[in-house]
C-alpha positions as a printed Julia matrix, in Angstrom:
339×3 Matrix{Float64}:
  17.49   -4.16   17.29
  20.49   -5.22   15.28
  24.09   -4.31   16.93
  25.48   -1.88   14.41
  29.49   -1.27   13.99
  30.36    2.49   14.04
  30.75    2.35   10.39
  27.23    1.06    9.95
  25.81    3.62   12.38
  27.46    6.78   10.45
  26.3     5.14    7.23
  22.43    5.35    8.5
  23.04    8.92    9.94
  24.55    9.86    6.49
  21.63    8.55    4.78
  19.18   10.56    7.09
  21.37   13.87    6.55
  21.26   13.2     2.52
  17.27   12.66    3.06
  16.94   15.67    5.25
  18.88   17.86    2.51
  16.83   16.33   -0.33
  13.37   17.28    1.14
  14.5    20.54    2.1
  15.56   21.22   -1.53
  12.08   19.98   -2.54
  10.21   22.04    0.0
  11.99   25.12   -1.22
  11.11   24.22   -4.94
   7.52   24.12   -3.93
   7.72   27.51   -2.09
   9.45   29.3    -4.92
   6.8    28.12   -7.34
   3.92   29.05   -5.16
   5.33   32.44   -4.38
   5.85   32.97   -8.09
   2.0    32.11   -8.64
   0.77   33.91   -5.66
   3.11   36.89   -4.22
   0.5    37.72   -1.63
   1.11   34.2     0.18
   4.98   35.35    0.55
   3.63   38.57    2.01
   1.45   36.47    4.4
   4.38   33.95    5.51
   6.47   36.98    6.27
   3.51   38.78    8.08
   2.86   35.62   10.01
   6.57   35.19   11.14
   6.78   38.81   11.96
   3.46   38.71   14.24
   4.57   35.28   15.62
   7.67   37.04   16.96
   5.24   39.96   18.41
   3.09   37.28   19.82
   5.84   35.73   21.75
   6.94   38.88   23.32
   3.09   39.85   24.52
   3.19   36.46   25.95
   6.38   36.96   28.17
   4.85   40.46   28.72
   1.53   39.34   30.01
  -0.52   41.57   28.01
  -3.76   39.52   27.3
  -5.54   42.08   25.4
  -2.89   42.72   22.89
  -2.45   38.84   22.55
  -6.08   38.15   21.73
  -5.98   40.74   19.05
  -2.86   39.43   17.77
  -4.3    35.65   17.66
  -7.23   36.98   15.57
  -4.64   38.57   13.13
  -2.73   35.16   12.83
  -5.75   33.38   12.37
  -7.2    35.56    9.61
  -3.75   35.49    7.72
  -3.6    31.78    7.99
  -7.29   31.42    6.62
  -6.54   33.63    3.61
  -3.29   31.91    2.83
  -5.32   28.32    2.71
  -7.85   29.99    0.71
  -5.25   31.05   -1.89
  -3.56   27.58   -1.8
  -6.89   26.03   -2.47
  -7.61   28.21   -5.27
  -4.14   27.11   -6.97
  -5.07   23.62   -6.19
  -2.88   22.82   -3.47
  -3.47   21.16   -0.36
  -3.61   23.25    2.81
  -0.14   21.46    3.94
   1.63   21.91    0.67
   4.26   24.18    1.9
   4.84   22.43    4.97
   8.23   20.82    5.64
   8.73   17.6     3.81
   9.63   14.42    5.63
  10.18   10.88    4.34
   9.34    9.59    7.85
   6.84   12.09    9.49
   7.12   10.3    12.89
  10.76   11.35   13.48
  10.93   13.99   10.94
  13.88   12.27    9.36
  16.08   12.39   12.49
  15.97    8.59   13.22
  14.95    9.34   16.76
  11.92    9.92   18.44
  12.25   11.35   21.92
  15.54    9.84   22.25
  14.64    6.43   20.99
  15.3     5.16   17.86
  12.54    5.49   15.41
  11.16    2.54   13.19
  12.72    3.57   10.2
  15.92    3.37   11.87
  15.43    0.1    13.02
  14.38   -1.06    9.48
  17.5     0.82    8.33
  19.57   -1.28   10.5
  18.07   -4.31    9.59
  18.58   -3.69    5.73
  22.47   -3.06    6.54
  22.83   -6.15    8.73
  21.05   -8.63    6.19
  21.9    -6.64    3.15
  18.05   -6.67    2.32
  18.32   -3.88   -0.25
  17.39   -6.07   -3.04
  13.76   -7.19   -1.29
  12.74   -3.33   -1.86
  13.25   -3.5    -5.47
  11.35   -7.09   -5.49
   8.34   -5.48   -3.51
   7.96   -2.71   -6.19
   7.09   -5.52   -8.49
   5.45   -8.0    -6.41
   2.7    -6.07   -4.51
  -1.37   -6.16   -4.34
  -1.3    -3.83   -7.14
   0.39   -6.3    -9.59
  -1.34   -9.31   -8.1
  -3.71  -11.02  -10.81
  -6.41  -13.4   -10.54
  -6.07  -14.23  -14.25
  -3.52  -17.27  -13.55
  -6.22  -19.13  -11.21
  -8.97  -21.03  -12.89
 -12.79  -21.0   -11.9
 -13.07  -24.71  -13.27
 -10.26  -26.33  -11.64
 -11.87  -27.79   -8.19
  -9.92  -28.94   -5.21
 -11.57  -32.06   -4.58
 -11.12  -31.81   -0.46
 -12.43  -28.18   -0.15
 -15.01  -28.11   -3.45
 -13.26  -24.7    -4.21
 -11.85  -23.51   -7.29
  -8.28  -22.31   -7.67
  -9.76  -18.99   -8.27
 -12.08  -19.01   -5.18
  -9.19  -20.46   -3.15
  -6.9   -17.58   -4.13
  -9.5   -14.88   -3.45
  -9.96  -16.34    0.11
  -5.95  -16.45    0.41
  -5.92  -12.67   -0.47
  -8.57  -11.92    1.96
  -6.68  -13.92    4.69
  -3.85  -11.55    3.86
  -5.76   -8.46    4.15
  -6.99   -9.6     7.49
  -3.51  -10.28    8.72
  -2.5    -7.08    7.65
  -5.4    -4.92    8.95
  -4.96   -6.76   12.37
  -1.38   -6.56   12.61
  -1.04   -3.94   15.17
  -3.76   -5.41   17.45
  -3.02   -9.14   17.28
  -0.1   -11.15   16.22
  -0.78  -13.69   13.67
   1.33  -16.21   11.49
   0.59  -17.49    7.99
   1.8   -20.82    6.33
   1.46  -20.75    2.51
   1.81  -24.29    1.1
   1.32  -25.87   -2.45
   3.1   -26.65   -5.47
   6.02  -24.67   -7.37
   4.83  -21.5    -8.87
   1.37  -21.16   -7.45
   2.01  -17.7    -6.04
   3.05  -18.21   -2.53
   6.02  -16.02   -2.39
   4.22  -13.36   -4.42
   1.48  -13.22   -1.72
   4.17  -13.23    1.23
   5.79  -10.4    -0.74
   2.37   -8.29   -0.9
   1.94   -8.9     2.71
   5.68   -7.76    3.34
   5.31   -4.77    1.51
   2.07   -3.34    3.09
   3.77   -4.13    6.71
   6.91   -2.25    5.64
   4.61    0.61    4.32
   3.05    0.76    7.89
   6.62    1.49    9.21
   7.03   -1.75   10.75
  10.11   -3.77   10.62
  10.46   -6.54    8.23
  13.04   -9.26    7.63
  13.04  -11.6     4.6
  15.03  -14.77    4.33
  14.9   -17.77    2.0
  15.06  -20.98    4.3
  18.59  -21.6     3.02
  19.79  -17.79    4.18
  18.1   -18.24    7.39
  19.75  -21.51    8.71
  23.12  -20.26    7.2
  23.23  -17.02    9.29
  21.96  -19.02   12.34
  24.88  -21.55   11.59
  27.49  -18.69   11.18
  26.32  -17.38   14.5
  26.52  -20.46   16.47
  29.42  -22.33   15.03
  31.73  -19.57   13.71
  30.76  -16.85   15.87
  30.68  -14.52   12.81
  30.13  -10.86   14.0
  27.43   -9.81   11.61
  25.68  -13.17   12.28
  25.37  -12.61   15.95
  24.48   -9.19   15.46
  21.69  -10.38   13.19
  20.52  -13.14   15.84
  18.29  -10.96   17.99
  16.34   -9.33   15.22
  15.21  -12.72   13.86
  13.34  -13.39   16.93
  12.27   -9.85   17.7
  11.57   -8.04   14.32
   7.92   -7.29   13.76
   7.54   -9.65   10.77
   9.66  -12.55    9.71
   9.26  -14.02    6.3
  10.57  -17.38    5.63
  10.32  -18.27    2.05
  10.87  -21.82    0.38
  10.96  -23.95    3.67
  11.94  -27.22    2.64
  14.66  -26.48    0.13
  17.57  -26.27    2.7
  19.56  -29.38    3.55
  17.57  -30.73    6.61
  19.23  -31.96    9.38
  18.9   -31.92   13.4
  20.54  -28.48   13.34
  17.85  -26.97   11.18
  15.11  -28.83   12.7
  15.88  -27.54   16.18
  16.55  -24.08   14.9
  13.22  -23.99   13.11
  11.42  -25.22   16.35
  13.62  -22.18   18.29
  12.58  -19.71   15.76
   8.93  -20.76   15.36
   8.47  -21.01   19.23
  10.25  -17.99   20.34
   8.4   -15.65   18.08
   5.11  -17.09   19.19
   6.19  -16.57   22.79
   7.07  -13.07   21.96
   4.07  -12.18   20.11
   5.87  -11.66   16.65
   4.3   -12.52   13.53
   5.8   -14.95   10.79
   5.04  -15.85    7.39
   6.34  -19.11    6.2
   6.07  -20.4     2.53
   6.81  -24.07    1.54
   6.45  -26.43   -1.53
   5.98  -29.57    1.12
   2.49  -30.78    1.75
   1.38  -31.0     5.48
   2.2   -34.63    5.86
   5.64  -34.05    4.23
   6.05  -31.15    6.34
   5.34  -33.29    9.72
   7.71  -35.89    8.64
  10.4   -33.58    7.87
  10.25  -31.18   10.98
   8.96  -33.36   13.57
   5.43  -33.32   15.09
   6.59  -31.04   17.7
   6.9   -28.13   15.11
   4.0   -29.28   13.26
   1.8   -29.02   16.38
   3.01  -25.48   16.98
   2.2   -24.42   13.3
  -1.43  -26.26   13.4
  -2.09  -24.19   16.43
  -0.67  -20.82   16.09
  -0.79  -20.34   12.01
  -3.36  -19.73    9.47
  -2.84  -22.38    6.81
  -3.43  -21.52    3.26
  -3.18  -23.79    0.32
  -2.72  -22.4    -3.07
  -2.97  -24.28   -6.41
  -3.02  -23.47  -10.2
  -0.95  -24.6   -13.07
   2.69  -23.15  -12.73
   2.26  -19.46  -13.1
   5.74  -19.07  -14.51
   4.66  -21.78  -17.4
   1.53  -19.74  -17.97
   3.41  -16.61  -18.23
   5.84  -18.23  -20.59
   3.24  -19.64  -22.82
   1.13  -16.41  -23.08
   4.61  -14.82  -23.91
   5.17  -17.19  -26.8
   1.67  -17.01  -27.98
   1.84  -13.23  -28.22
   5.18  -13.48  -29.95
   3.26  -15.88  -32.48
   0.64  -13.61  -33.18
   2.98  -10.65  -33.91
   5.03  -12.99  -36.2
   2.14  -13.79  -38.12
   0.83  -10.24  -38.31
   4.41   -9.2   -39.69
């Protein structure tokens, strides 16, 4: 859990207050609309409130006979309410309170402990990761397309086509997501530039975030920069970030190999990989390096840890960005010809 300044903590709590107010207004709008359509539901809600107070009094008074009768009345009213809501095409819980996070009911805390949504909010502030949310709205499984992978381009080693390889990669990602809470796993995406490694990493990251788990995303340059600031400059934010790098539910390191490689980056990569394995925390790494290049650049020790603890996924296709550019140019040319 990142260490927060008072100002950062206040910022998070203000966001919870705004969220509560927004959801309360949305729930009130729903209630007004339903009451206008079914005035009987408003009468039922008033009766339930009144009878609930009577029920509490009877419970305190120990009148079991009257209490049993009252329970039957309340049950009948609630059944009638559900029936009316269903008639209007509403779910049974349509008029229940609305929460962005049902687990903590938008308070940030569960039984006095910080909720997972609070942890992610703290991570977003410490790492200024708000931009990743907008990226994940575009790069997710709903937007993933097999159209850029060929069924005739064959990997001579695996004998699989580019398309079959991509489908296997997606299946591995789904398995990673489905087993995330039961058994920590790690993924290494490798292959040339523009084959979909970062896109698939983001697809997985969004699914894990949507499950209420904490996710930290870094390019390799950002990761080593923040680790360096913490070690050499004693930067307060970097020091606060340090523990979360090793302890967040999922760490995504993108474009490993694009950073300036030296003894510091190699030692820090080993520390990061090894420590997260020991803590049972999942990591996704993407790199343009081939496996032999990876071993040469980061040492046999790191390569051995990767080979023993990561699922290796190689993707190959013609650079997807180039394919998109050509298709766009072809589309524009067709429009000009028809003009």
